[in-house]
Amino acid sequence: MEQIVLNNKDKIKFDLLKGFTQKKQGYSLIEMMTMYDLSKSSTIRYINELNEDLSQLFDAQVSIIFFQDKRYRFSKQDLFIDSYVIDQMRCYYLNNSTPVLVLNAILTKKYPSMEKLSIDLNLSNSAIYKSMAVMQQLTENFNGKITFNSRTSNIEGDELGVRLFIYFLYWSMYRTTQTNPFGPHMPNDYLTIDHLRPLITDRKVLSLSQTTKLSMLQGITLYRINYRKIKINLEPDLAKDIALFNPDNFRLPKITADLTEEEKKQESDLFVFFTKLLIADIDSFDRKKQLVNHYQEADLEISQRITQFIHQFENYMVFHFSKEGYIEIYYLLLILFIYFQYINIDFSKFHTDMTYVNRPKALVDEFKQVENNLYLFIKKNVEPNFLKTIPEDILNMLSHVLFFCYHQNLSPNSIKVHIQMSKNIYIGRSIQKFLTNTFNKDTITFTLNPENADLIISDTFEGVTSHPHQEHLYFDNQYDYQNWNMLLSEISTIIYQKVFLSRVVQLDEE
């Protein structure tokens, strides 16, 4: 979302902050100038402003420091975790952007006119108009619109889309930084989920992000029903297809609006479905298996289509899912296909697509070759069964979902490592023991034949073998941290290329 609403300077400052937390060696001035096409003076000014922004939230405990080697590095007290700093700064920048100020206002109050909104926020009409244009585009993606003519809310449209929009807006801004991100207009009781947790999930412990998402979903749902007096009206087929996600007949508590029993059921069924769609791993594998069994036993068209789709995918890729893999892909596709078929709202603007970010071009090209094959399969088997046309974002998402489900069900390739240390007769065994303890036994094996090795680890030149893609790692000192760090980095790279990307190439050839 920050790419949409932040001005260019704040985008660069926030991007720099994320880069500093990931790149421990930091950046030189020339590197930053090149990365963002900035002058020397602008780059220095941005760094200084970033430090001022950090001091607003963390005093002098978090900062960017210029070191003697002429590189800028990220510095923080041990009590601060990188992800916490990033989320707090994201929230800081977004909340100080004009579009978000405008949107927050119309979500918390009902304004009769744009002029009243302008006065309330002490912003010019032109600033309001510009921000409204940005947010209008976002709300339209969710089948809603910003209006001053409605009696109940400044955002109206398809209620299902409006609720998703509010959820994605607040989650992308606040993440886990606040217990009540909505402000005083949201009753704290609406965000309390202690009673809700055992009814929604069989997991005994939820992470902070899972808890926060569940709290947000309940708060938004209850606020829209009780305060805004707006209820959901589901298509009959959608209501039928999501009902089995709620086998225990859960009813959303704390509804005070005058709803019929059928309306309460629809609200509760949709709420449960949204928890599956929006909260990763809210269900244990046993719960997923139970839900899949319910759908397989039900006489539902979507169940039959998913079974057929998985069978076609196995034939196309010439492999078979394991029992566990079949449950996982069925559960995942069930949620996604229901969403695509009935709701089909593109929320990609609220998420940075990391698929190709910061990867070498060669790897990107190889992965894209695989996607083209999957695109053909998806268009052939999804369009006639689930969607009339497939938007590009859905096509892209499904291609990655299918590829990773496929990849997880393959027997892993392993890399062969040959270790030969000339200094003594024992350090080679120590390195082997360290690697065995660090990596999966199915991923790395050891060979005494250097001709067969994907990687040769040695403290001396071992010659050139006939192996076409063999790597050599010079390991000089077992007491040097940098040697071990380099060793782990090199093996991780080879594993990624051989175990992961070899599947990519194999798939493309098939």
PDB file of N, CA and C in Angstrom, residues 380-420:
ATOM      1  N   LYS A 380      -6.701 -23.297 -19.503  1.00  0.00           N
ATOM      2  CA  LYS A 380      -7.458 -24.399 -20.115  1.00  0.00           C
ATOM      3  C   LYS A 380      -8.416 -25.037 -19.118  1.00  0.00           C
ATOM      4  N   ASN A 381      -8.025 -25.083 -17.832  1.00  0.00           N
ATOM      5  CA  ASN A 381      -8.805 -25.853 -16.866  1.00  0.00           C
ATOM      6  C   ASN A 381      -9.553 -25.012 -15.833  1.00  0.00           C
ATOM      7  N   VAL A 382      -9.212 -23.732 -15.709  1.00  0.00           N
ATOM      8  CA  VAL A 382      -9.901 -22.882 -14.745  1.00  0.00           C
ATOM      9  C   VAL A 382     -11.018 -22.094 -15.399  1.00  0.00           C
ATOM     10  N   GLU A 383     -10.736 -21.510 -16.552  1.00  0.00           N
ATOM     11  CA  GLU A 383     -11.741 -20.650 -17.202  1.00  0.00           C
ATOM     12  C   GLU A 383     -13.061 -21.369 -17.482  1.00  0.00           C
ATOM     13  N   PRO A 384     -13.044 -22.592 -18.016  1.00  0.00           N
ATOM     14  CA  PRO A 384     -14.340 -23.225 -18.287  1.00  0.00           C
ATOM     15  C   PRO A 384     -15.061 -23.717 -17.039  1.00  0.00           C
ATOM     16  N   ASN A 385     -14.339 -23.856 -15.906  1.00  0.00           N
ATOM     17  CA  ASN A 385     -14.937 -24.450 -14.706  1.00  0.00           C
ATOM     18  C   ASN A 385     -15.220 -23.471 -13.576  1.00  0.00           C
ATOM     19  N   PHE A 386     -14.423 -22.411 -13.483  1.00  0.00           N
ATOM     20  CA  PHE A 386     -14.556 -21.521 -12.331  1.00  0.00           C
ATOM     21  C   PHE A 386     -14.748 -20.056 -12.697  1.00  0.00           C
ATOM     22  N   LEU A 387     -14.099 -19.584 -13.753  1.00  0.00           N
ATOM     23  CA  LEU A 387     -14.155 -18.173 -14.119  1.00  0.00           C
ATOM     24  C   LEU A 387     -14.356 -18.027 -15.619  1.00  0.00           C
ATOM     25  N   LYS A 388     -15.102 -17.012 -16.006  1.00  0.00           N
ATOM     26  CA  LYS A 388     -15.272 -16.747 -17.434  1.00  0.00           C
ATOM     27  C   LYS A 388     -13.970 -16.253 -18.044  1.00  0.00           C
ATOM     28  N   THR A 389     -13.322 -15.346 -17.361  1.00  0.00           N
ATOM     29  CA  THR A 389     -11.998 -14.875 -17.755  1.00  0.00           C
ATOM     30  C   THR A 389     -11.131 -14.787 -16.505  1.00  0.00           C
ATOM     31  N   ILE A 390      -9.836 -14.973 -16.674  1.00  0.00           N
ATOM     32  CA  ILE A 390      -8.928 -14.951 -15.536  1.00  0.00           C
ATOM     33  C   ILE A 390      -8.112 -13.673 -15.566  1.00  0.00           C
ATOM     34  N   PRO A 391      -8.300 -12.783 -14.594  1.00  0.00           N
ATOM     35  CA  PRO A 391      -7.471 -11.580 -14.522  1.00  0.00           C
ATOM     36  C   PRO A 391      -5.995 -11.948 -14.340  1.00  0.00           C
ATOM     37  N   GLU A 392      -5.125 -11.059 -14.767  1.00  0.00           N
ATOM     38  CA  GLU A 392      -3.690 -11.333 -14.732  1.00  0.00           C
ATOM     39  C   GLU A 392      -3.194 -11.628 -13.324  1.00  0.00           C
ATOM     40  N   ASP A 393      -3.704 -10.905 -12.318  1.00  0.00           N
ATOM     41  CA  ASP A 393      -3.214 -11.117 -10.949  1.00  0.00           C
ATOM     42  C   ASP A 393      -3.587 -12.504 -10.433  1.00  0.00           C
ATOM     43  N   ILE A 394      -4.781 -12.985 -10.795  1.00  0.00           N
ATOM     44  CA  ILE A 394      -5.201 -14.321 -10.365  1.00  0.00           C
ATOM     45  C   ILE A 394      -4.394 -15.393 -11.093  1.00  0.00           C
ATOM     46  N   LEU A 395      -4.154 -15.167 -12.377  1.00  0.00           N
ATOM     47  CA  LEU A 395      -3.344 -16.096 -13.156  1.00  0.00           C
ATOM     48  C   LEU A 395      -1.953 -16.224 -12.542  1.00  0.00           C
ATOM     49  N   ASN A 396      -1.390 -15.097 -12.173  1.00  0.00           N
ATOM     50  CA  ASN A 396      -0.059 -15.083 -11.575  1.00  0.00           C
ATOM     51  C   ASN A 396      -0.049 -15.804 -10.227  1.00  0.00           C
ATOM     52  N   MET A 397      -1.050 -15.519  -9.391  1.00  0.00           N
ATOM     53  CA  MET A 397      -1.119 -16.155  -8.075  1.00  0.00           C
ATOM     54  C   MET A 397      -1.285 -17.667  -8.191  1.00  0.00           C
ATOM     55  N   LEU A 398      -2.209 -18.097  -9.039  1.00  0.00           N
ATOM     56  CA  LEU A 398      -2.458 -19.530  -9.179  1.00  0.00           C
ATOM     57  C   LEU A 398      -1.238 -20.276  -9.714  1.00  0.00           C
ATOM     58  N   SER A 399      -0.503 -19.653 -10.624  1.00  0.00           N
ATOM     59  CA  SER A 399       0.673 -20.317 -11.186  1.00  0.00           C
ATOM     60  C   SER A 399       1.693 -20.599 -10.085  1.00  0.00           C
ATOM     61  N   HIS A 400       1.847 -19.665  -9.160  1.00  0.00           N
ATOM     62  CA  HIS A 400       2.795 -19.874  -8.073  1.00  0.00           C
ATOM     63  C   HIS A 400       2.261 -20.877  -7.052  1.00  0.00           C
ATOM     64  N   VAL A 401       0.978 -20.818  -6.761  1.00  0.00           N
ATOM     65  CA  VAL A 401       0.383 -21.782  -5.834  1.00  0.00           C
ATOM     66  C   VAL A 401       0.596 -23.203  -6.356  1.00  0.00           C
ATOM     67  N   LEU A 402       0.298 -23.418  -7.626  1.00  0.00           N
ATOM     68  CA  LEU A 402       0.417 -24.756  -8.206  1.00  0.00           C
ATOM     69  C   LEU A 402       1.868 -25.209  -8.265  1.00  0.00           C
ATOM     70  N   PHE A 403       2.758 -24.280  -8.630  1.00  0.00           N
ATOM     71  CA  PHE A 403       4.160 -24.679  -8.730  1.00  0.00           C
ATOM     72  C   PHE A 403       4.709 -25.114  -7.370  1.00  0.00           C
ATOM     73  N   PHE A 404       4.445 -24.348  -6.330  1.00  0.00           N
ATOM     74  CA  PHE A 404       5.005 -24.687  -5.030  1.00  0.00           C
ATOM     75  C   PHE A 404       4.343 -25.934  -4.442  1.00  0.00           C
ATOM     76  N   CYS A 405       3.072 -26.138  -4.715  1.00  0.00           N
ATOM     77  CA  CYS A 405       2.431 -27.385  -4.282  1.00  0.00           C
ATOM     78  C   CYS A 405       3.053 -28.573  -5.009  1.00  0.00           C
ATOM     79  N   TYR A 406       3.327 -28.393  -6.276  1.00  0.00           N
ATOM     80  CA  TYR A 406       3.996 -29.440  -7.061  1.00  0.00           C
ATOM     81  C   TYR A 406       5.394 -29.714  -6.500  1.00  0.00           C
ATOM     82  N   HIS A 407       6.127 -28.646  -6.268  1.00  0.00           N
ATOM     83  CA  HIS A 407       7.506 -28.787  -5.816  1.00  0.00           C
ATOM     84  C   HIS A 407       7.598 -29.465  -4.455  1.00  0.00           C
ATOM     85  N   GLN A 408       6.656 -29.182  -3.561  1.00  0.00           N
ATOM     86  CA  GLN A 408       6.690 -29.762  -2.220  1.00  0.00           C
ATOM     87  C   GLN A 408       6.421 -31.258  -2.227  1.00  0.00           C
ATOM     88  N   ASN A 409       5.845 -31.770  -3.296  1.00  0.00           N
ATOM     89  CA  ASN A 409       5.503 -33.185  -3.349  1.00  0.00           C
ATOM     90  C   ASN A 409       6.517 -34.010  -4.145  1.00  0.00           C
ATOM     91  N   LEU A 410       7.632 -33.394  -4.533  1.00  0.00           N
ATOM     92  CA  LEU A 410       8.668 -34.121  -5.233  1.00  0.00           C
ATOM     93  C   LEU A 410       9.724 -34.616  -4.252  1.00  0.00           C
ATOM     94  N   SER A 411      10.314 -35.753  -4.570  1.00  0.00           N
ATOM     95  CA  SER A 411      11.449 -36.209  -3.771  1.00  0.00           C
ATOM     96  C   SER A 411      12.604 -35.245  -4.008  1.00  0.00           C
ATOM     97  N   PRO A 412      13.251 -34.804  -2.946  1.00  0.00           N
ATOM     98  CA  PRO A 412      14.274 -33.772  -3.122  1.00  0.00           C
ATOM     99  C   PRO A 412      15.522 -34.281  -3.818  1.00  0.00           C
ATOM    100  N   ASN A 413      16.106 -33.436  -4.672  1.00  0.00           N
ATOM    101  CA  ASN A 413      17.454 -33.685  -5.154  1.00  0.00           C
ATOM    102  C   ASN A 413      18.411 -33.408  -4.007  1.00  0.00           C
ATOM    103  N   SER A 414      19.586 -33.955  -4.086  1.00  0.00           N
ATOM    104  CA  SER A 414      20.587 -33.647  -3.068  1.00  0.00           C
ATOM    105  C   SER A 414      21.852 -33.160  -3.751  1.00  0.00           C
ATOM    106  N   ILE A 415      22.655 -32.395  -3.026  1.00  0.00           N
ATOM    107  CA  ILE A 415      23.936 -31.969  -3.564  1.00  0.00           C
ATOM    108  C   ILE A 415      25.024 -32.833  -2.941  1.00  0.00           C
ATOM    109  N   LYS A 416      26.038 -33.121  -3.721  1.00  0.00           N
ATOM    110  CA  LYS A 416      27.144 -33.962  -3.257  1.00  0.00           C
ATOM    111  C   LYS A 416      28.330 -33.068  -2.911  1.00  0.00           C
ATOM    112  N   VAL A 417      28.888 -33.281  -1.726  1.00  0.00           N
ATOM    113  CA  VAL A 417      29.976 -32.452  -1.230  1.00  0.00           C
ATOM    114  C   VAL A 417      31.205 -33.316  -0.985  1.00  0.00           C
ATOM    115  N   HIS A 418      32.336 -32.840  -1.479  1.00  0.00           N
ATOM    116  CA  HIS A 418      33.623 -33.498  -1.226  1.00  0.00           C
ATOM    117  C   HIS A 418      34.468 -32.567  -0.368  1.00  0.00           C
ATOM    118  N   ILE A 419      34.972 -33.074   0.769  1.00  0.00           N
ATOM    119  CA  ILE A 419      35.762 -32.269   1.695  1.00  0.00           C
ATOM    120  C   ILE A 419      37.179 -32.836   1.750  1.00  0.00           C
ATOM    121  N   GLN A 420      38.159 -31.974   1.529  1.00  0.00           N
ATOM    122  CA  GLN A 420      39.567 -32.405   1.586  1.00  0.00           C
ATOM    123  C   GLN A 420      40.398 -31.272   2.191  1.00  0.00           C
TER     124      GLN A 420
END
